[in-house]
GROMACS .gro file of C-alpha atoms in nm:
model
  309
    1UNK     CA    1   0.002   0.011  -0.005
    2UNK     CA    2   0.119   0.355  -0.107
    3UNK     CA    3   0.245   0.544   0.204
    4UNK     CA    4   0.187   0.913   0.148
    5UNK     CA    5   0.348   1.032   0.460
    6UNK     CA    6   0.665   0.830   0.364
    7UNK     CA    7   0.663   0.975  -0.004
    8UNK     CA    8   0.627   1.332   0.127
    9UNK     CA    9   0.889   1.279   0.362
   10UNK     CA   10   1.128   1.144   0.090
   11UNK     CA   11   1.050   1.409  -0.162
   12UNK     CA   12   1.089   1.692   0.121
   13UNK     CA   13   1.434   1.533   0.192
   14UNK     CA   14   1.551   1.504  -0.182
   15UNK     CA   15   1.421   1.849  -0.246
   16UNK     CA   16   1.616   1.968   0.064
   17UNK     CA   17   1.942   1.828  -0.062
   18UNK     CA   18   1.891   1.980  -0.409
   19UNK     CA   19   1.841   2.323  -0.248
   20UNK     CA   20   2.145   2.291  -0.038
   21UNK     CA   21   2.330   2.137  -0.320
   22UNK     CA   22   2.244   2.433  -0.523
   23UNK     CA   23   2.309   2.707  -0.272
   24UNK     CA   24   2.652   2.563  -0.207
   25UNK     CA   25   2.737   2.529  -0.576
   26UNK     CA   26   2.637   2.904  -0.603
   27UNK     CA   27   2.861   3.007  -0.318
   28UNK     CA   28   3.120   2.797  -0.480
   29UNK     CA   29   3.076   2.947  -0.824
   30UNK     CA   30   3.063   3.298  -0.681
   31UNK     CA   31   3.393   3.258  -0.485
   32UNK     CA   32   3.545   3.087  -0.803
   33UNK     CA   33   3.476   3.363  -1.015
   34UNK     CA   34   3.528   3.665  -0.813
   35UNK     CA   35   3.772   3.594  -0.542
   36UNK     CA   36   4.086   3.810  -0.597
   37UNK     CA   37   4.426   3.698  -0.661
   38UNK     CA   38   4.641   3.590  -0.372
   39UNK     CA   39   4.932   3.682  -0.551
   40UNK     CA   40   4.799   4.017  -0.652
   41UNK     CA   41   5.091   4.210  -0.477
   42UNK     CA   42   5.374   4.002  -0.620
   43UNK     CA   43   5.505   4.260  -0.854
   44UNK     CA   44   5.834   4.087  -0.912
   45UNK     CA   45   5.630   3.803  -1.073
   46UNK     CA   46   5.456   4.065  -1.273
   47UNK     CA   47   5.792   4.245  -1.393
   48UNK     CA   48   5.939   3.891  -1.476
   49UNK     CA   49   5.653   3.785  -1.700
   50UNK     CA   50   5.655   4.131  -1.864
   51UNK     CA   51   6.031   4.119  -1.945
   52UNK     CA   52   5.980   3.785  -2.083
   53UNK     CA   53   5.707   3.845  -2.315
   54UNK     CA   54   5.825   4.196  -2.399
   55UNK     CA   55   6.201   4.253  -2.354
   56UNK     CA   56   6.173   4.583  -2.525
   57UNK     CA   57   6.027   4.713  -2.206
   58UNK     CA   58   6.337   4.644  -2.002
   59UNK     CA   59   6.516   4.933  -2.132
   60UNK     CA   60   6.217   5.154  -2.125
   61UNK     CA   61   6.165   5.082  -1.769
   62UNK     CA   62   6.519   5.136  -1.688
   63UNK     CA   63   6.462   5.505  -1.837
   64UNK     CA   64   6.157   5.575  -1.656
   65UNK     CA   65   6.346   5.490  -1.330
   66UNK     CA   66   6.631   5.670  -1.406
   67UNK     CA   67   6.433   5.984  -1.470
   68UNK     CA   68   6.187   5.942  -1.191
   69UNK     CA   69   5.917   5.922  -1.444
   70UNK     CA   70   5.695   5.640  -1.325
   71UNK     CA   71   5.477   5.750  -1.033
   72UNK     CA   72   5.176   5.604  -0.841
   73UNK     CA   73   4.908   5.733  -0.653
   74UNK     CA   74   4.598   5.631  -0.447
   75UNK     CA   75   4.278   5.801  -0.472
   76UNK     CA   76   3.958   5.766  -0.256
   77UNK     CA   77   3.656   5.672  -0.470
   78UNK     CA   78   3.308   5.856  -0.391
   79UNK     CA   79   3.191   5.526  -0.220
   80UNK     CA   80   3.469   5.547   0.035
   81UNK     CA   81   3.724   5.257  -0.089
   82UNK     CA   82   4.065   5.377  -0.230
   83UNK     CA   83   4.213   5.270  -0.568
   84UNK     CA   84   4.599   5.252  -0.663
   85UNK     CA   85   4.735   5.395  -1.009
   86UNK     CA   86   5.049   5.409  -1.187
   87UNK     CA   87   5.097   5.699  -1.426
   88UNK     CA   88   5.351   5.850  -1.644
   89UNK     CA   89   5.307   6.246  -1.704
   90UNK     CA   90   5.457   6.364  -2.018
   91UNK     CA   91   5.304   6.714  -2.018
   92UNK     CA   92   5.125   6.618  -2.337
   93UNK     CA   93   4.759   6.717  -2.389
   94UNK     CA   94   4.675   6.343  -2.473
   95UNK     CA   95   4.620   6.081  -2.206
   96UNK     CA   96   4.567   5.691  -2.230
   97UNK     CA   97   4.372   5.497  -1.971
   98UNK     CA   98   4.491   5.155  -1.987
   99UNK     CA   99   4.278   4.890  -1.806
  100UNK     CA  100   4.431   4.546  -1.731
  101UNK     CA  101   4.236   4.197  -1.707
  102UNK     CA  102   4.098   3.975  -1.448
  103UNK     CA  103   4.292   3.879  -1.160
  104UNK     CA  104   4.597   4.053  -1.331
  105UNK     CA  105   4.809   4.340  -1.246
  106UNK     CA  106   4.901   4.657  -1.436
  107UNK     CA  107   5.259   4.569  -1.454
  108UNK     CA  108   5.200   4.313  -1.706
  109UNK     CA  109   5.034   4.572  -1.917
  110UNK     CA  110   5.322   4.806  -1.911
  111UNK     CA  111   5.397   4.689  -2.289
  112UNK     CA  112   5.078   4.905  -2.352
  113UNK     CA  113   5.197   5.184  -2.158
  114UNK     CA  114   5.539   5.172  -2.355
  115UNK     CA  115   5.339   5.213  -2.680
  116UNK     CA  116   5.131   5.515  -2.566
  117UNK     CA  117   5.427   5.687  -2.426
  118UNK     CA  118   5.721   5.620  -2.655
  119UNK     CA  119   5.542   5.552  -2.982
  120UNK     CA  120   5.245   5.811  -2.933
  121UNK     CA  121   5.385   6.075  -2.675
  122UNK     CA  122   5.061   5.996  -2.451
  123UNK     CA  123   5.061   6.058  -2.059
  124UNK     CA  124   4.948   5.723  -1.934
  125UNK     CA  125   4.718   5.607  -1.633
  126UNK     CA  126   4.712   5.240  -1.547
  127UNK     CA  127   4.515   5.174  -1.224
  128UNK     CA  128   4.476   4.871  -1.025
  129UNK     CA  129   4.104   4.771  -1.080
  130UNK     CA  130   3.915   4.723  -0.745
  131UNK     CA  131   4.033   4.373  -0.557
  132UNK     CA  132   4.334   4.392  -0.764
  133UNK     CA  133   4.703   4.493  -0.684
  134UNK     CA  134   4.720   4.771  -0.426
  135UNK     CA  135   4.349   4.897  -0.426
  136UNK     CA  136   4.115   4.809  -0.179
  137UNK     CA  137   3.843   4.521  -0.213
  138UNK     CA  138   3.866   4.154  -0.214
  139UNK     CA  139   3.572   4.067  -0.452
  140UNK     CA  140   3.625   4.111  -0.827
  141UNK     CA  141   3.333   4.325  -0.983
  142UNK     CA  142   3.408   4.216  -1.355
  143UNK     CA  143   3.421   4.568  -1.474
  144UNK     CA  144   3.077   4.674  -1.388
  145UNK     CA  145   3.108   4.895  -1.098
  146UNK     CA  146   3.461   4.952  -1.218
  147UNK     CA  147   3.325   5.171  -1.511
  148UNK     CA  148   3.246   5.441  -1.269
  149UNK     CA  149   3.592   5.427  -1.099
  150UNK     CA  150   3.763   5.459  -1.442
  151UNK     CA  151   3.531   5.773  -1.475
  152UNK     CA  152   3.693   5.909  -1.171
  153UNK     CA  153   4.034   5.853  -1.325
  154UNK     CA  154   3.944   6.036  -1.624
  155UNK     CA  155   3.815   6.330  -1.447
  156UNK     CA  156   4.158   6.320  -1.244
  157UNK     CA  157   4.400   6.307  -1.555
  158UNK     CA  158   4.171   6.477  -1.810
  159UNK     CA  159   4.318   6.627  -2.107
  160UNK     CA  160   4.193   6.748  -2.436
  161UNK     CA  161   4.251   6.419  -2.611
  162UNK     CA  162   4.200   6.077  -2.445
  163UNK     CA  163   4.180   5.705  -2.526
  164UNK     CA  164   4.062   5.413  -2.296
  165UNK     CA  165   4.232   5.107  -2.370
  166UNK     CA  166   4.126   4.772  -2.204
  167UNK     CA  167   4.232   4.395  -2.245
  168UNK     CA  168   4.016   4.097  -2.153
  169UNK     CA  169   3.809   4.203  -1.858
  170UNK     CA  170   3.962   4.547  -1.910
  171UNK     CA  171   3.812   4.550  -2.262
  172UNK     CA  172   3.471   4.460  -2.101
  173UNK     CA  173   3.536   4.739  -1.852
  174UNK     CA  174   3.620   4.978  -2.124
  175UNK     CA  175   3.305   4.896  -2.337
  176UNK     CA  176   3.094   4.924  -1.995
  177UNK     CA  177   3.245   5.270  -1.956
  178UNK     CA  178   3.194   5.372  -2.316
  179UNK     CA  179   2.796   5.392  -2.250
  180UNK     CA  180   2.829   5.657  -1.962
  181UNK     CA  181   2.855   6.039  -2.024
  182UNK     CA  182   3.220   6.161  -1.999
  183UNK     CA  183   3.348   6.448  -1.822
  184UNK     CA  184   3.308   6.782  -1.991
  185UNK     CA  185   3.619   6.952  -2.137
  186UNK     CA  186   3.738   6.647  -2.325
  187UNK     CA  187   3.726   6.750  -2.704
  188UNK     CA  188   3.817   6.382  -2.828
  189UNK     CA  189   3.782   6.047  -2.653
  190UNK     CA  190   3.812   5.693  -2.805
  191UNK     CA  191   3.786   5.362  -2.691
  192UNK     CA  192   3.963   5.051  -2.774
  193UNK     CA  193   3.853   4.705  -2.666
  194UNK     CA  194   4.076   4.411  -2.695
  195UNK     CA  195   3.914   4.070  -2.651
  196UNK     CA  196   3.639   4.191  -2.407
  197UNK     CA  197   3.311   3.988  -2.337
  198UNK     CA  198   2.977   4.070  -2.426
  199UNK     CA  199   2.841   4.031  -2.064
  200UNK     CA  200   2.935   3.863  -1.757
  201UNK     CA  201   2.636   3.630  -1.795
  202UNK     CA  202   2.776   3.530  -2.161
  203UNK     CA  203   3.134   3.491  -2.001
  204UNK     CA  204   3.022   3.305  -1.686
  205UNK     CA  205   2.798   3.056  -1.892
  206UNK     CA  206   3.029   2.980  -2.141
  207UNK     CA  207   3.292   2.885  -1.871
  208UNK     CA  208   3.044   2.679  -1.681
  209UNK     CA  209   2.985   2.480  -1.962
  210UNK     CA  210   3.337   2.477  -2.072
  211UNK     CA  211   3.516   2.353  -1.767
  212UNK     CA  212   3.205   2.176  -1.564
  213UNK     CA  213   3.007   2.067  -1.846
  214UNK     CA  214   2.686   2.240  -1.685
  215UNK     CA  215   2.402   2.437  -1.847
  216UNK     CA  216   2.300   2.769  -1.746
  217UNK     CA  217   1.985   2.660  -1.552
  218UNK     CA  218   1.973   2.682  -1.263
  219UNK     CA  219   2.323   2.758  -1.133
  220UNK     CA  220   2.373   3.070  -1.331
  221UNK     CA  221   2.030   3.219  -1.215
  222UNK     CA  222   2.101   3.123  -0.848
  223UNK     CA  223   2.461   3.267  -0.843
  224UNK     CA  224   2.361   3.599  -1.013
  225UNK     CA  225   2.074   3.636  -0.751
  226UNK     CA  226   2.331   3.547  -0.471
  227UNK     CA  227   2.590   3.805  -0.643
  228UNK     CA  228   2.269   4.069  -0.637
  229UNK     CA  229   2.237   3.981  -0.288
  230UNK     CA  230   2.584   4.011  -0.150
  231UNK     CA  231   2.733   4.266  -0.385
  232UNK     CA  232   2.494   4.481  -0.536
  233UNK     CA  233   2.497   4.383  -0.889
  234UNK     CA  234   2.393   4.070  -1.129
  235UNK     CA  235   2.549   3.910  -1.402
  236UNK     CA  236   2.289   3.996  -1.652
  237UNK     CA  237   2.288   4.394  -1.592
  238UNK     CA  238   2.684   4.365  -1.604
  239UNK     CA  239   2.652   4.389  -2.004
  240UNK     CA  240   2.916   4.539  -2.212
  241UNK     CA  241   2.709   4.516  -2.522
  242UNK     CA  242   2.413   4.708  -2.386
  243UNK     CA  243   2.664   4.968  -2.291
  244UNK     CA  244   2.829   4.975  -2.658
  245UNK     CA  245   2.482   5.025  -2.791
  246UNK     CA  246   2.467   5.360  -2.618
  247UNK     CA  247   2.829   5.445  -2.722
  248UNK     CA  248   2.859   5.732  -2.956
  249UNK     CA  249   3.249   5.758  -2.945
  250UNK     CA  250   3.495   5.624  -3.168
  251UNK     CA  251   3.567   5.246  -3.067
  252UNK     CA  252   3.813   4.976  -3.229
  253UNK     CA  253   3.752   4.626  -3.128
  254UNK     CA  254   4.042   4.376  -3.161
  255UNK     CA  255   4.000   4.006  -3.107
  256UNK     CA  256   4.220   3.698  -3.172
  257UNK     CA  257   4.084   3.446  -3.435
  258UNK     CA  258   4.149   3.152  -3.186
  259UNK     CA  259   4.036   3.291  -2.871
  260UNK     CA  260   3.828   3.046  -2.663
  261UNK     CA  261   3.828   3.196  -2.321
  262UNK     CA  262   3.626   3.478  -2.452
  263UNK     CA  263   3.517   3.330  -2.783
  264UNK     CA  264   3.578   3.525  -3.097
  265UNK     CA  265   3.208   3.528  -3.193
  266UNK     CA  266   3.148   3.771  -2.922
  267UNK     CA  267   3.321   4.040  -3.076
  268UNK     CA  268   3.121   4.029  -3.384
  269UNK     CA  269   2.809   4.082  -3.180
  270UNK     CA  270   2.956   4.367  -3.023
  271UNK     CA  271   3.075   4.543  -3.348
  272UNK     CA  272   2.734   4.485  -3.464
  273UNK     CA  273   2.576   4.645  -3.171
  274UNK     CA  274   2.797   4.976  -3.191
  275UNK     CA  275   2.657   5.253  -3.372
  276UNK     CA  276   2.862   5.538  -3.507
  277UNK     CA  277   3.242   5.554  -3.587
  278UNK     CA  278   3.397   5.179  -3.519
  279UNK     CA  279   3.676   4.939  -3.687
  280UNK     CA  280   3.722   4.591  -3.634
  281UNK     CA  281   4.059   4.397  -3.634
  282UNK     CA  282   4.068   4.024  -3.590
  283UNK     CA  283   4.414   3.910  -3.541
  284UNK     CA  284   4.526   3.580  -3.718
  285UNK     CA  285   4.632   3.251  -3.498
  286UNK     CA  286   4.594   3.447  -3.199
  287UNK     CA  287   4.456   3.309  -2.880
  288UNK     CA  288   4.334   3.511  -2.577
  289UNK     CA  289   4.471   3.856  -2.521
  290UNK     CA  290   4.780   3.797  -2.719
  291UNK     CA  291   4.726   4.012  -3.014
  292UNK     CA  292   4.974   4.242  -2.924
  293UNK     CA  293   5.222   3.988  -2.837
  294UNK     CA  294   5.196   3.823  -3.172
  295UNK     CA  295   5.129   4.133  -3.401
  296UNK     CA  296   5.327   4.396  -3.259
  297UNK     CA  297   5.406   4.616  -3.558
  298UNK     CA  298   5.051   4.573  -3.712
  299UNK     CA  299   4.906   4.667  -3.361
  300UNK     CA  300   5.089   4.979  -3.329
  301UNK     CA  301   4.995   5.057  -3.700
  302UNK     CA  302   4.622   4.997  -3.627
  303UNK     CA  303   4.629   5.239  -3.312
  304UNK     CA  304   4.810   5.514  -3.508
  305UNK     CA  305   4.538   5.493  -3.767
  306UNK     CA  306   4.257   5.485  -3.554
  307UNK     CA  307   4.396   5.776  -3.306
  308UNK     CA  308   4.476   5.974  -3.620
  309UNK     CA  309   4.839   5.987  -3.541
   0.00000   0.00000   0.00000
């Protein structure tokens, strides 16, 4: 004889186990995705990797140090936390804001600082994004709230002509920033996205499938909700492509043709969504975030053309 009471108890236990598993999985995914790098302050490691990949930066860095030209600063953001940045001031009316990638550090992106300072004659700012390097915070925000910090850096170092150039998560941050109103007094501002993702949802959903073989439902939904409860933003609203749709400034999209971490197909959707002045460059035989490494001369030429230099 069918025992209704036992069946209800059994179903309740199974449901409780599923709920607990889902909650635990959401906490794990959130920590896995947003926890800061425990080696974030290991600048020696950063310089070692920079010099190994871009040996031309060795002499340039020595020159900056001899001339006391590389500086750093810490700025309090309106919300009260403090953020750190390196900067090089040449007294130019042109300034580049360079934004690094996920769990990375500005030092590894000094190859772009060298390009802008030496090749183009720009002042350069390279911030530690929130929860990276010497900046406050322990939870990465994937560019979404960081876009507002980048506005603050633009206000502080504002010049007539500016370019914002980001790689990977920095590229997404650049695009998220591009949909905002820029500070007054800037005559020309342009944006360079190097292999940024369409949205945090798209990027995390892709990695969830690639690394764990799981579909979006239900874990993406519960983790995004948990992120909203704990940190005040969710994966769906953190959308570079929605911000790009609002951007009327010139934008250059760069992406490797063999990128699987941020799939190359994303850049075609981003480029299609962008209205107004835009350019697209797909680099050949290039995986994630290695377009400059693999195509130095062409990279510089594309930037010169885009910046009208």
